[in-house]
């Protein structure tokens, strides 16, 4: 009875078929330009490789070359919409650079994350990306110091690792300016939980845009929304019950805006005729399918993933970075709510 699996083709098999030594095959596979091997011999070896279906042992090649040609990516939830965008940006950029991406989930579990780092290092990843689904400070396990590491959508609590993050301040300023340009002066702001980088930055941008337009900040128009639709609904109701209610709402994220839509419609108001709304994140399953479609500021996850690979490529090549933290612009996505 034939074996259920074919024997793996070896480098020795290729050498025999091509009529050369195993060392010569190795030199051709590893691109040794210093080896004086005639082009006719190289062509014969390549033909033997194709004919036999030989696949080099990646681990052995990595040990010999001290380069594996792949990066590792650790992220919290690989199936989350934002994580998928980071993965796409990083994978496309890595592929363009001739690199492959090994992806694993950390799931915000320190033990799982430490194991993920160890496993990727065992595979001799040249460098690692660590990405989070929301912008915050992180502390990585000691293994993160063994190879170049770039953080995506987060930053090192100790300031020791390079990172790429969204420009929260500019994003908040963009959203508020859009409402000001539409003629609004009483702009309510349903923020995220106090203290997190997104809440701090977006509020700073909101206040900057108001100041630039000569509009005083009214603390009564600012409240935390806790990033949920229920909280957005409750805060929007309270703002709309004011005798001097706002004519526009800047919501800290799209889920908050979804709740605000319900409160606005419950009051018999029309969007954008009676009140304008802008969200943040561009969570497409929400923003594109609200009625009217939600104008929002996009978190640039795909671009952050690509930028992270750019930085990792420089680090693995031994090149210095221009800055240890890159901020990426958050573009406005126009729909119909303003």
mmCIF file of C-alpha atoms in Angstrom:
data_model
loop_
_atom_site.group_PDB
_atom_site.id
_atom_site.type_symbol
_atom_site.label_atom_id
_atom_site.label_comp_id
_atom_site.label_asym_id
_atom_site.label_seq_id
_atom_site.Cartn_x
_atom_site.Cartn_y
_atom_site.Cartn_z
ATOM 1 C CA UNK A 1 0.000 0.000 0.000
ATOM 2 C CA UNK A 2 1.366 3.425 -0.924
ATOM 3 C CA UNK A 3 2.200 5.847 1.833
ATOM 4 C CA UNK A 4 -0.543 8.352 2.631
ATOM 5 C CA UNK A 5 1.916 11.216 2.277
ATOM 6 C CA UNK A 6 4.653 11.723 -0.299
ATOM 7 C CA UNK A 7 8.259 11.965 0.842
ATOM 8 C CA UNK A 8 9.455 15.569 1.157
ATOM 9 C CA UNK A 9 11.781 16.585 -1.670
ATOM 10 C CA UNK A 10 15.209 17.489 -0.280
ATOM 11 C CA UNK A 11 18.044 19.706 -1.444
ATOM 12 C CA UNK A 12 20.032 16.547 -2.143
ATOM 13 C CA UNK A 13 17.301 15.397 -4.559
ATOM 14 C CA UNK A 14 17.601 18.712 -6.422
ATOM 15 C CA UNK A 15 21.395 18.385 -6.525
ATOM 16 C CA UNK A 16 21.158 14.848 -7.937
ATOM 17 C CA UNK A 17 18.629 15.882 -10.611
ATOM 18 C CA UNK A 18 20.734 18.909 -11.637
ATOM 19 C CA UNK A 19 24.018 17.006 -11.506
ATOM 20 C CA UNK A 20 25.666 19.392 -9.040
ATOM 21 C CA UNK A 21 26.701 19.402 -5.410
ATOM 22 C CA UNK A 22 24.311 20.154 -2.557
ATOM 23 C CA UNK A 23 26.470 23.187 -1.722
ATOM 24 C CA UNK A 24 25.965 24.601 -5.216
ATOM 25 C CA UNK A 25 22.185 24.247 -4.829
ATOM 26 C CA UNK A 26 22.409 26.004 -1.468
ATOM 27 C CA UNK A 27 24.375 28.897 -2.968
ATOM 28 C CA UNK A 28 21.772 29.376 -5.722
ATOM 29 C CA UNK A 29 18.838 29.209 -3.284
ATOM 30 C CA UNK A 30 20.437 31.784 -1.005
ATOM 31 C CA UNK A 31 21.340 34.146 -3.835
ATOM 32 C CA UNK A 32 25.091 34.012 -3.164
ATOM 33 C CA UNK A 33 26.398 36.520 -5.696
ATOM 34 C CA UNK A 34 29.994 35.802 -4.644
ATOM 35 C CA UNK A 35 29.729 32.163 -5.788
ATOM 36 C CA UNK A 36 31.156 31.676 -9.302
ATOM 37 C CA UNK A 37 28.316 29.532 -10.636
ATOM 38 C CA UNK A 38 27.668 29.711 -14.401
ATOM 39 C CA UNK A 39 24.215 30.931 -15.428
ATOM 40 C CA UNK A 40 23.615 27.656 -17.293
ATOM 41 C CA UNK A 41 24.137 25.753 -14.030
ATOM 42 C CA UNK A 42 21.856 28.123 -12.132
ATOM 43 C CA UNK A 43 19.168 27.606 -14.788
ATOM 44 C CA UNK A 44 19.520 23.815 -14.508
ATOM 45 C CA UNK A 45 19.120 24.001 -10.742
ATOM 46 C CA UNK A 46 16.034 26.201 -11.043
ATOM 47 C CA UNK A 47 14.550 23.768 -13.557
ATOM 48 C CA UNK A 48 15.192 20.835 -11.173
ATOM 49 C CA UNK A 49 13.525 22.779 -8.327
ATOM 50 C CA UNK A 50 10.444 23.416 -10.464
ATOM 51 C CA UNK A 51 10.301 19.844 -11.774
ATOM 52 C CA UNK A 52 10.598 18.223 -8.343
ATOM 53 C CA UNK A 53 8.425 20.788 -6.537
ATOM 54 C CA UNK A 54 11.124 21.501 -3.984
ATOM 55 C CA UNK A 55 10.280 23.921 -1.152
ATOM 56 C CA UNK A 56 13.165 25.320 0.913
ATOM 57 C CA UNK A 57 13.013 24.806 4.681
ATOM 58 C CA UNK A 58 12.116 28.283 5.928
ATOM 59 C CA UNK A 59 13.504 27.691 9.394
ATOM 60 C CA UNK A 60 16.854 26.503 8.076
ATOM 61 C CA UNK A 61 17.072 29.421 5.656
ATOM 62 C CA UNK A 62 16.291 31.867 8.440
ATOM 63 C CA UNK A 63 19.031 30.388 10.616
ATOM 64 C CA UNK A 64 21.540 30.584 7.767
ATOM 65 C CA UNK A 65 20.625 34.063 6.593
ATOM 66 C CA UNK A 66 19.682 35.445 10.036
ATOM 67 C CA UNK A 67 16.581 36.847 8.269
ATOM 68 C CA UNK A 68 13.219 35.113 8.043
ATOM 69 C CA UNK A 69 11.473 37.468 5.590
ATOM 70 C CA UNK A 70 8.426 37.725 7.847
ATOM 71 C CA UNK A 71 7.013 39.990 10.503
ATOM 72 C CA UNK A 72 4.679 39.104 13.320
ATOM 73 C CA UNK A 73 1.471 40.976 14.186
ATOM 74 C CA UNK A 74 -0.178 40.601 17.585
ATOM 75 C CA UNK A 75 -3.606 42.134 17.989
ATOM 76 C CA UNK A 76 -6.406 41.821 20.509
ATOM 77 C CA UNK A 77 -9.275 40.436 18.448
ATOM 78 C CA UNK A 78 -8.287 39.504 14.899
ATOM 79 C CA UNK A 79 -11.909 39.426 13.702
ATOM 80 C CA UNK A 80 -12.859 42.897 15.003
ATOM 81 C CA UNK A 81 -13.626 45.338 12.128
ATOM 82 C CA UNK A 82 -10.823 47.713 13.103
ATOM 83 C CA UNK A 83 -8.308 44.865 13.539
ATOM 84 C CA UNK A 84 -9.149 43.602 10.062
ATOM 85 C CA UNK A 85 -8.284 47.045 8.653
ATOM 86 C CA UNK A 86 -4.945 47.127 10.506
ATOM 87 C CA UNK A 87 -4.164 43.644 9.207
ATOM 88 C CA UNK A 88 -4.987 44.617 5.618
ATOM 89 C CA UNK A 89 -2.803 47.730 5.729
ATOM 90 C CA UNK A 90 0.100 45.895 7.330
ATOM 91 C CA UNK A 91 -0.205 42.821 5.110
ATOM 92 C CA UNK A 92 -0.375 44.797 1.861
ATOM 93 C CA UNK A 93 2.634 46.909 2.820
ATOM 94 C CA UNK A 94 4.644 43.905 4.000
ATOM 95 C CA UNK A 95 3.871 42.049 0.761
ATOM 96 C CA UNK A 96 5.027 45.058 -1.259
ATOM 97 C CA UNK A 97 8.318 44.859 0.648
ATOM 98 C CA UNK A 98 8.691 41.135 -0.008
ATOM 99 C CA UNK A 99 7.741 40.213 3.555
ATOM 100 C CA UNK A 100 5.077 37.925 4.953
ATOM 101 C CA UNK A 101 2.926 38.599 8.000
ATOM 102 C CA UNK A 102 2.254 36.051 10.746
ATOM 103 C CA UNK A 103 -0.847 37.066 12.717
ATOM 104 C CA UNK A 104 -1.902 35.999 16.194
ATOM 105 C CA UNK A 105 -4.400 37.187 18.789
ATOM 106 C CA UNK A 106 -3.385 38.425 22.213
ATOM 107 C CA UNK A 107 -6.983 38.944 23.411
ATOM 108 C CA UNK A 108 -5.871 41.481 26.082
ATOM 109 C CA UNK A 109 -4.689 38.542 28.211
ATOM 110 C CA UNK A 110 -1.125 39.055 29.541
ATOM 111 C CA UNK A 111 -0.374 35.320 29.565
ATOM 112 C CA UNK A 112 -1.705 34.863 26.023
ATOM 113 C CA UNK A 113 0.195 37.917 24.796
ATOM 114 C CA UNK A 114 3.448 36.683 26.350
ATOM 115 C CA UNK A 115 2.930 33.304 24.667
ATOM 116 C CA UNK A 116 2.194 35.029 21.345
ATOM 117 C CA UNK A 117 5.468 36.980 21.547
ATOM 118 C CA UNK A 118 7.384 33.790 22.400
ATOM 119 C CA UNK A 119 5.869 31.801 19.525
ATOM 120 C CA UNK A 120 6.544 34.516 16.949
ATOM 121 C CA UNK A 121 10.123 34.830 18.164
ATOM 122 C CA UNK A 122 10.514 31.039 17.896
ATOM 123 C CA UNK A 123 9.545 31.456 14.232
ATOM 124 C CA UNK A 124 12.405 33.964 13.947
ATOM 125 C CA UNK A 125 10.179 36.912 13.001
ATOM 126 C CA UNK A 126 12.434 39.826 12.039
ATOM 127 C CA UNK A 127 10.198 42.322 13.819
ATOM 128 C CA UNK A 128 6.807 42.596 15.483
ATOM 129 C CA UNK A 129 3.764 44.855 15.309
ATOM 130 C CA UNK A 130 1.477 45.119 18.314
ATOM 131 C CA UNK A 131 -1.951 46.622 17.590
ATOM 132 C CA UNK A 132 -4.897 47.520 19.825
ATOM 133 C CA UNK A 133 -8.528 48.211 18.953
ATOM 134 C CA UNK A 134 -8.626 51.412 21.008
ATOM 135 C CA UNK A 135 -5.968 54.071 21.553
ATOM 136 C CA UNK A 136 -4.198 53.695 24.899
ATOM 137 C CA UNK A 137 -0.916 53.133 26.734
ATOM 138 C CA UNK A 138 0.322 49.523 26.889
ATOM 139 C CA UNK A 139 3.048 47.576 28.679
ATOM 140 C CA UNK A 140 4.526 44.677 26.718
ATOM 141 C CA UNK A 141 6.270 41.544 28.044
ATOM 142 C CA UNK A 142 10.099 41.461 28.291
ATOM 143 C CA UNK A 143 10.300 39.424 25.055
ATOM 144 C CA UNK A 144 9.303 42.578 23.160
ATOM 145 C CA UNK A 145 12.878 43.814 23.613
ATOM 146 C CA UNK A 146 14.410 40.948 21.633
ATOM 147 C CA UNK A 147 13.530 42.246 18.138
ATOM 148 C CA UNK A 148 12.332 45.587 16.723
ATOM 149 C CA UNK A 149 8.724 46.274 17.776
ATOM 150 C CA UNK A 150 6.324 48.977 16.580
ATOM 151 C CA UNK A 151 3.049 49.731 18.353
ATOM 152 C CA UNK A 152 -0.089 50.515 16.302
ATOM 153 C CA UNK A 153 -2.996 52.542 17.745
ATOM 154 C CA UNK A 154 -1.300 52.473 21.131
ATOM 155 C CA UNK A 155 1.906 53.677 22.780
ATOM 156 C CA UNK A 156 4.433 52.353 25.267
ATOM 157 C CA UNK A 157 3.622 53.377 28.841
ATOM 158 C CA UNK A 158 7.387 53.724 29.459
ATOM 159 C CA UNK A 159 8.088 55.605 26.235
ATOM 160 C CA UNK A 160 10.648 53.041 25.087
ATOM 161 C CA UNK A 161 9.017 51.720 21.895
ATOM 162 C CA UNK A 162 8.082 53.511 18.654
ATOM 163 C CA UNK A 163 4.409 53.841 17.779
ATOM 164 C CA UNK A 164 1.925 55.035 15.172
ATOM 165 C CA UNK A 165 -1.314 56.552 16.478
ATOM 166 C CA UNK A 166 -4.280 58.558 15.150
ATOM 167 C CA UNK A 167 -4.135 62.350 15.402
ATOM 168 C CA UNK A 168 -7.048 62.646 17.822
ATOM 169 C CA UNK A 169 -6.652 66.423 18.229
ATOM 170 C CA UNK A 170 -6.749 67.107 14.504
ATOM 171 C CA UNK A 171 -9.710 64.751 14.145
ATOM 172 C CA UNK A 172 -11.705 66.594 16.809
ATOM 173 C CA UNK A 173 -10.813 69.905 15.179
ATOM 174 C CA UNK A 174 -11.878 68.625 11.740
ATOM 175 C CA UNK A 175 -15.285 67.481 13.009
ATOM 176 C CA UNK A 176 -15.995 70.727 14.849
ATOM 177 C CA UNK A 177 -14.805 72.927 11.994
ATOM 178 C CA UNK A 178 -17.171 71.115 9.642
ATOM 179 C CA UNK A 179 -20.094 72.010 11.887
ATOM 180 C CA UNK A 180 -18.909 75.615 12.244
ATOM 181 C CA UNK A 181 -18.583 75.900 8.450
ATOM 182 C CA UNK A 182 -22.198 74.716 8.212
ATOM 183 C CA UNK A 183 -23.223 77.723 10.311
ATOM 184 C CA UNK A 184 -23.451 76.156 13.771
ATOM 185 C CA UNK A 185 -22.283 77.932 16.929
ATOM 186 C CA UNK A 186 -24.033 75.937 19.666
ATOM 187 C CA UNK A 187 -22.306 72.596 19.228
ATOM 188 C CA UNK A 188 -22.864 69.901 21.830
ATOM 189 C CA UNK A 189 -20.033 67.440 22.423
ATOM 190 C CA UNK A 190 -20.849 63.925 23.650
ATOM 191 C CA UNK A 191 -17.354 62.766 24.566
ATOM 192 C CA UNK A 192 -15.902 59.368 25.490
ATOM 193 C CA UNK A 193 -14.835 58.335 28.999
ATOM 194 C CA UNK A 194 -12.666 60.987 30.627
ATOM 195 C CA UNK A 195 -8.910 60.504 30.635
ATOM 196 C CA UNK A 196 -8.425 58.143 27.698
ATOM 197 C CA UNK A 197 -6.267 59.555 24.854
ATOM 198 C CA UNK A 198 -9.168 59.703 22.387
ATOM 199 C CA UNK A 199 -11.367 61.673 24.806
ATOM 200 C CA UNK A 200 -8.567 64.079 25.725
ATOM 201 C CA UNK A 201 -7.451 64.660 22.137
ATOM 202 C CA UNK A 202 -10.908 64.987 20.592
ATOM 203 C CA UNK A 203 -11.998 67.483 23.246
ATOM 204 C CA UNK A 204 -8.821 69.485 22.705
ATOM 205 C CA UNK A 205 -9.550 69.611 18.966
ATOM 206 C CA UNK A 206 -13.182 70.607 19.634
ATOM 207 C CA UNK A 207 -12.093 73.493 21.847
ATOM 208 C CA UNK A 208 -9.393 74.593 19.400
ATOM 209 C CA UNK A 209 -11.899 74.813 16.538
ATOM 210 C CA UNK A 210 -14.337 76.820 18.662
ATOM 211 C CA UNK A 211 -11.557 79.172 19.765
ATOM 212 C CA UNK A 212 -10.384 79.699 16.182
ATOM 213 C CA UNK A 213 -13.958 80.659 15.239
ATOM 214 C CA UNK A 214 -14.341 83.006 18.205
ATOM 215 C CA UNK A 215 -16.975 80.776 19.841
ATOM 216 C CA UNK A 216 -16.708 80.458 23.639
ATOM 217 C CA UNK A 217 -16.641 76.958 25.126
ATOM 218 C CA UNK A 218 -19.867 76.213 27.011
ATOM 219 C CA UNK A 219 -19.205 73.492 29.597
ATOM 220 C CA UNK A 220 -22.936 72.830 29.720
ATOM 221 C CA UNK A 221 -22.764 71.475 26.173
ATOM 222 C CA UNK A 222 -20.062 68.890 26.982
ATOM 223 C CA UNK A 223 -20.758 65.525 28.618
ATOM 224 C CA UNK A 224 -19.242 61.995 28.618
ATOM 225 C CA UNK A 225 -21.074 59.409 26.547
ATOM 226 C CA UNK A 226 -19.146 56.271 27.624
ATOM 227 C CA UNK A 227 -18.837 55.169 23.964
ATOM 228 C CA UNK A 228 -22.212 53.375 23.907
ATOM 229 C CA UNK A 229 -25.459 53.977 22.034
ATOM 230 C CA UNK A 230 -27.430 53.948 25.299
ATOM 231 C CA UNK A 231 -25.227 56.644 26.812
ATOM 232 C CA UNK A 232 -25.358 58.678 23.589
ATOM 233 C CA UNK A 233 -29.141 58.504 23.697
ATOM 234 C CA UNK A 234 -29.285 59.630 27.340
ATOM 235 C CA UNK A 235 -26.833 62.511 26.925
ATOM 236 C CA UNK A 236 -28.453 63.703 23.696
ATOM 237 C CA UNK A 237 -31.859 63.741 25.425
ATOM 238 C CA UNK A 238 -30.450 65.890 28.227
ATOM 239 C CA UNK A 239 -28.838 68.315 25.767
ATOM 240 C CA UNK A 240 -32.005 68.562 23.686
ATOM 241 C CA UNK A 241 -34.075 69.314 26.799
ATOM 242 C CA UNK A 242 -32.078 72.485 27.460
ATOM 243 C CA UNK A 243 -33.959 75.695 26.667
ATOM 244 C CA UNK A 244 -30.922 76.764 24.621
ATOM 245 C CA UNK A 245 -30.425 73.377 23.009
ATOM 246 C CA UNK A 246 -27.525 72.848 20.604
ATOM 247 C CA UNK A 247 -28.086 73.003 16.863
ATOM 248 C CA UNK A 248 -25.389 70.393 16.240
ATOM 249 C CA UNK A 249 -23.833 67.421 18.032
ATOM 250 C CA UNK A 250 -20.277 66.171 17.780
ATOM 251 C CA UNK A 251 -20.323 62.590 19.062
ATOM 252 C CA UNK A 252 -17.184 60.909 20.386
ATOM 253 C CA UNK A 253 -17.821 57.788 18.315
ATOM 254 C CA UNK A 254 -20.370 56.373 15.891
ATOM 255 C CA UNK A 255 -22.149 54.234 18.488
ATOM 256 C CA UNK A 256 -22.782 57.356 20.552
ATOM 257 C CA UNK A 257 -24.111 59.057 17.423
ATOM 258 C CA UNK A 258 -26.449 56.119 16.813
ATOM 259 C CA UNK A 259 -27.996 56.681 20.250
ATOM 260 C CA UNK A 260 -28.186 60.420 19.637
ATOM 261 C CA UNK A 261 -30.129 59.763 16.400
ATOM 262 C CA UNK A 262 -32.819 57.997 18.432
ATOM 263 C CA UNK A 263 -33.086 60.870 20.916
ATOM 264 C CA UNK A 264 -33.299 63.437 18.110
ATOM 265 C CA UNK A 265 -36.006 61.554 16.230
ATOM 266 C CA UNK A 266 -37.911 60.961 19.475
ATOM 267 C CA UNK A 267 -38.106 64.739 19.869
ATOM 268 C CA UNK A 268 -39.596 65.067 16.401
ATOM 269 C CA UNK A 269 -36.465 66.772 15.048
ATOM 270 C CA UNK A 270 -34.987 66.144 11.607
ATOM 271 C CA UNK A 271 -31.334 65.449 10.780
ATOM 272 C CA UNK A 272 -29.727 67.617 9.401
ATOM 273 C CA UNK A 273 -32.525 70.206 8.934
ATOM 274 C CA UNK A 274 -33.115 70.839 12.649
ATOM 275 C CA UNK A 275 -29.882 69.491 14.090
ATOM 276 C CA UNK A 276 -26.626 68.276 12.545
ATOM 277 C CA UNK A 277 -24.642 65.273 13.788
ATOM 278 C CA UNK A 278 -21.036 64.198 13.280
ATOM 279 C CA UNK A 279 -19.543 60.975 14.625
ATOM 280 C CA UNK A 280 -16.028 59.590 14.940
ATOM 281 C CA UNK A 281 -14.432 56.252 13.908
ATOM 282 C CA UNK A 282 -16.258 55.590 10.595
ATOM 283 C CA UNK A 283 -17.473 52.234 11.862
ATOM 284 C CA UNK A 284 -19.054 51.487 8.517
ATOM 285 C CA UNK A 285 -21.731 49.050 9.700
ATOM 286 C CA UNK A 286 -23.121 51.953 11.740
ATOM 287 C CA UNK A 287 -22.193 55.146 9.904
ATOM 288 C CA UNK A 288 -23.143 54.111 6.387
ATOM 289 C CA UNK A 289 -26.479 52.544 7.380
ATOM 290 C CA UNK A 290 -27.937 55.156 9.688
ATOM 291 C CA UNK A 291 -30.626 57.272 8.037
ATOM 292 C CA UNK A 292 -29.519 59.808 7.045
ATOM 293 C CA UNK A 293 -26.005 58.474 6.565
ATOM 294 C CA UNK A 294 -23.662 59.690 9.294
ATOM 295 C CA UNK A 295 -20.930 62.180 8.461
ATOM 296 C CA UNK A 296 -17.999 61.053 10.585
ATOM 297 C CA UNK A 297 -14.253 61.257 11.080
ATOM 298 C CA UNK A 298 -12.439 58.042 10.161
ATOM 299 C CA UNK A 299 -9.863 56.315 12.304
ATOM 300 C CA UNK A 300 -7.149 55.437 9.752
ATOM 301 C CA UNK A 301 -6.535 51.833 10.808
ATOM 302 C CA UNK A 302 -5.423 50.598 7.402
ATOM 303 C CA UNK A 303 -2.935 53.435 6.994
ATOM 304 C CA UNK A 304 -1.665 52.957 10.554
ATOM 305 C CA UNK A 305 -0.984 49.291 9.782
ATOM 306 C CA UNK A 306 0.966 50.275 6.659
ATOM 307 C CA UNK A 307 2.916 52.978 8.506
ATOM 308 C CA UNK A 308 3.751 50.485 11.236
ATOM 309 C CA UNK A 309 5.323 48.168 8.659
ATOM 310 C CA UNK A 310 7.258 51.116 7.167
ATOM 311 C CA UNK A 311 8.717 51.878 10.594
ATOM 312 C CA UNK A 312 9.443 48.208 11.239
ATOM 313 C CA UNK A 313 11.229 47.936 7.904
ATOM 314 C CA UNK A 314 13.500 50.841 8.815
ATOM 315 C CA UNK A 315 14.264 49.367 12.235
ATOM 316 C CA UNK A 316 15.060 45.883 10.924
ATOM 317 C CA UNK A 317 17.361 47.466 8.333
ATOM 318 C CA UNK A 318 19.203 49.283 11.127
ATOM 319 C CA UNK A 319 18.017 52.718 10.025
ATOM 320 C CA UNK A 320 17.175 55.417 12.591
ATOM 321 C CA UNK A 321 13.575 56.666 12.788
ATOM 322 C CA UNK A 322 12.857 60.366 12.280
ATOM 323 C CA UNK A 323 10.495 60.260 15.265
ATOM 324 C CA UNK A 324 9.489 57.669 17.824
ATOM 325 C CA UNK A 325 5.786 58.433 17.384
ATOM 326 C CA UNK A 326 4.024 58.972 14.062
ATOM 327 C CA UNK A 327 0.553 60.539 14.086
ATOM 328 C CA UNK A 328 -1.778 59.775 11.200
ATOM 329 C CA UNK A 329 -4.478 62.163 10.010
ATOM 330 C CA UNK A 330 -8.135 61.236 10.582
ATOM 331 C CA UNK A 331 -10.082 62.203 7.426
ATOM 332 C CA UNK A 332 -13.656 63.463 7.330
ATOM 333 C CA UNK A 333 -16.122 61.099 5.639
ATOM 334 C CA UNK A 334 -19.030 63.137 4.295
ATOM 335 C CA UNK A 335 -22.484 61.578 4.226
ATOM 336 C CA UNK A 336 -25.798 63.322 4.909
ATOM 337 C CA UNK A 337 -26.044 64.294 8.586
ATOM 338 C CA UNK A 338 -24.620 67.823 8.272
#
